[in-house]
Amino acid sequence: MSQSDYQRTSEPKLKHRLTRGSTRKSFKAYLESKQFTAKSIQSRMLVFSQYQQWMERENLEYEQVSYTDLLMFMKYCQATGKSQRTIRHHLTVIRHFYDHLAQEGEVTTNPVADITVQGVRRTVLYHILEPHELHQLYNQYEDDSLKGRRDKVMLGLLVYQGVRTEELGKLEVGDINLREGKVAVPGGVRSNSREMQLEAYQVMDMYDYTLQIRPKVTQQPTEKLLVSASGKTDISNLMTRLMVQLRKFNPKVLNANQVRASVITKWLKMYNLREVQYLAGHRYISSTESYQQNDMEGLIEEVQQFHPLG
């Protein structure tokens, strides 16, 4: 169904279900189910209230809004002085709303699906490390101390599975399946959970760490996979220590985000977008697409015309 054919129904029963108050309450519950923080939900509900007010002025029902109507909403936002970045945020919230309505069976298509707000300044933040450079980081890292062998396990999950720092902190021993050579990466506010294959050489290091090294690193009772000697599970300090070590092998290494961006860029050359979205744990395909511009040297700035309102 094209956007111009977006369903416009006046069925009384449907309109009764989509009352302002009940829909607001159900949308908030939907956001909570997606594990957004309380502050984030509050921000999104404020945007939703503004969208409700606009629809009331335009005498529109939720299920009547079309692609063209949303272009008018964008023009309205622009006229009230909102920046392109703010308008893009508004559309993201509205996209969530119609995803919710589709999930509830109230609409059949999402009128926001084909709208992209461009013109927001975006920076390609990092020099992208080549696949052989990522592999070299793992091979060259040799530290036979207890901490060093723990850190090599963390490094492997970073350079081969592209796991976020916060996800590394959530990993538990039970998330590692040594028999099948897999790791179950937990999701969170910013990412989806996924199951990923470990490289063969990772399995050996992981086996050694979980069964022999980890019990010696800390005596504190915890199920967390990566722990410090004091039993702390906040691994930000561990990651900082690891990055310092990696720069000795490759001065181009900046931080964990750069390494993750390099891994995702590598995947984009190997798999289709949906497969990479899954591997990266991205909630939205647009997050995956943003990494396509990372396959270049140095820092650049992308400035595009504001579309379709330019």
PDB file of N, CA, C and O in Angstrom, residues 12 39 42 44 74 82 122 126 128 132 134 143 178 183 197 202 216 294:
ATOM      1  N   PRO A  12     -16.990   4.142  13.486  1.00  0.00           N
ATOM      2  CA  PRO A  12     -17.194   4.643  14.842  1.00  0.00           C
ATOM      3  C   PRO A  12     -16.453   3.838  15.902  1.00  0.00           C
ATOM      4  O   PRO A  12     -15.881   4.391  16.824  1.00  0.00           O
ATOM      5  N   LYS A  39      13.148   9.568  32.058  1.00  0.00           N
ATOM      6  CA  LYS A  39      13.401  10.897  31.496  1.00  0.00           C
ATOM      7  C   LYS A  39      13.128  10.903  29.998  1.00  0.00           C
ATOM      8  O   LYS A  39      12.555  11.850  29.457  1.00  0.00           O
ATOM      9  N   GLN A  42       9.387  10.798  29.375  1.00  0.00           N
ATOM     10  CA  GLN A  42       8.801  12.114  29.644  1.00  0.00           C
ATOM     11  C   GLN A  42       9.010  13.043  28.448  1.00  0.00           C
ATOM     12  O   GLN A  42       8.103  13.765  28.030  1.00  0.00           O
ATOM     13  N   ARG A  44       9.518  12.167  25.272  1.00  0.00           N
ATOM     14  CA  ARG A  44       8.732  11.697  24.130  1.00  0.00           C
ATOM     15  C   ARG A  44       7.246  11.989  24.307  1.00  0.00           C
ATOM     16  O   ARG A  44       6.556  12.303  23.337  1.00  0.00           O
ATOM     17  N   MET A  74       5.483  18.993   9.534  1.00  0.00           N
ATOM     18  CA  MET A  74       6.880  19.429   9.517  1.00  0.00           C
ATOM     19  C   MET A  74       6.985  20.911   9.187  1.00  0.00           C
ATOM     20  O   MET A  74       7.794  21.635   9.785  1.00  0.00           O
ATOM     21  N   LYS A  82      11.353  25.581  15.140  1.00  0.00           N
ATOM     22  CA  LYS A  82      12.070  24.371  15.553  1.00  0.00           C
ATOM     23  C   LYS A  82      13.188  24.054  14.566  1.00  0.00           C
ATOM     24  O   LYS A  82      13.031  24.217  13.355  1.00  0.00           O
ATOM     25  N   ARG A 122      26.149  16.045  10.629  1.00  0.00           N
ATOM     26  CA  ARG A 122      26.586  14.768  11.195  1.00  0.00           C
ATOM     27  C   ARG A 122      28.074  14.645  10.959  1.00  0.00           C
ATOM     28  O   ARG A 122      28.589  14.987   9.900  1.00  0.00           O
ATOM     29  N   TYR A 126      35.286   8.809  13.487  1.00  0.00           N
ATOM     30  CA  TYR A 126      36.481   8.025  13.689  1.00  0.00           C
ATOM     31  C   TYR A 126      37.171   7.589  12.403  1.00  0.00           C
ATOM     32  O   TYR A 126      36.529   7.355  11.384  1.00  0.00           O
ATOM     33  N   ILE A 128      38.465   4.683  10.514  1.00  0.00           N
ATOM     34  CA  ILE A 128      38.017   3.296  10.555  1.00  0.00           C
ATOM     35  C   ILE A 128      39.217   2.355  10.435  1.00  0.00           C
ATOM     36  O   ILE A 128      40.004   2.446   9.499  1.00  0.00           O
ATOM     37  N   HIS A 132      42.146  -6.262   9.034  1.00  0.00           N
ATOM     38  CA  HIS A 132      43.415  -6.864   9.447  1.00  0.00           C
ATOM     39  C   HIS A 132      44.005  -6.147  10.660  1.00  0.00           C
ATOM     40  O   HIS A 132      44.693  -6.755  11.486  1.00  0.00           O
ATOM     41  N   LEU A 134      42.131  -4.824  13.103  1.00  0.00           N
ATOM     42  CA  LEU A 134      41.360  -5.333  14.241  1.00  0.00           C
ATOM     43  C   LEU A 134      41.906  -6.685  14.678  1.00  0.00           C
ATOM     44  O   LEU A 134      42.081  -6.943  15.879  1.00  0.00           O
ATOM     45  N   ASP A 143      49.393 -10.542  27.390  1.00  0.00           N
ATOM     46  CA  ASP A 143      49.584 -10.179  28.799  1.00  0.00           C
ATOM     47  C   ASP A 143      49.147 -11.388  29.613  1.00  0.00           C
ATOM     48  O   ASP A 143      47.958 -11.678  29.710  1.00  0.00           O
ATOM     49  N   LEU A 178      30.043 -22.265  25.704  1.00  0.00           N
ATOM     50  CA  LEU A 178      31.322 -22.743  25.203  1.00  0.00           C
ATOM     51  C   LEU A 178      31.163 -23.942  24.274  1.00  0.00           C
ATOM     52  O   LEU A 178      31.927 -24.098  23.312  1.00  0.00           O
ATOM     53  N   VAL A 183      27.865 -16.449  22.121  1.00  0.00           N
ATOM     54  CA  VAL A 183      27.630 -15.529  23.234  1.00  0.00           C
ATOM     55  C   VAL A 183      26.268 -14.879  23.027  1.00  0.00           C
ATOM     56  O   VAL A 183      25.935 -14.446  21.923  1.00  0.00           O
ATOM     57  N   GLN A 197      28.193 -15.683  17.121  1.00  0.00           N
ATOM     58  CA  GLN A 197      29.183 -16.750  17.074  1.00  0.00           C
ATOM     59  C   GLN A 197      30.542 -16.215  17.512  1.00  0.00           C
ATOM     60  O   GLN A 197      30.958 -15.136  17.106  1.00  0.00           O
ATOM     61  N   GLN A 202      38.809 -17.343  20.034  1.00  0.00           N
ATOM     62  CA  GLN A 202      38.162 -16.739  21.193  1.00  0.00           C
ATOM     63  C   GLN A 202      37.672 -17.802  22.165  1.00  0.00           C
ATOM     64  O   GLN A 202      37.730 -17.597  23.387  1.00  0.00           O
ATOM     65  N   LYS A 216      40.056 -16.561  40.022  1.00  0.00           N
ATOM     66  CA  LYS A 216      41.237 -16.024  40.687  1.00  0.00           C
ATOM     67  C   LYS A 216      41.272 -14.498  40.683  1.00  0.00           C
ATOM     68  O   LYS A 216      41.934 -13.883  41.514  1.00  0.00           O
ATOM     69  N   ASN A 294      30.948   5.695   7.107  1.00  0.00           N
ATOM     70  CA  ASN A 294      32.189   5.608   7.877  1.00  0.00           C
ATOM     71  C   ASN A 294      33.349   4.991   7.095  1.00  0.00           C
ATOM     72  O   ASN A 294      34.472   4.984   7.563  1.00  0.00           O
TER      73      ASN A 294
END
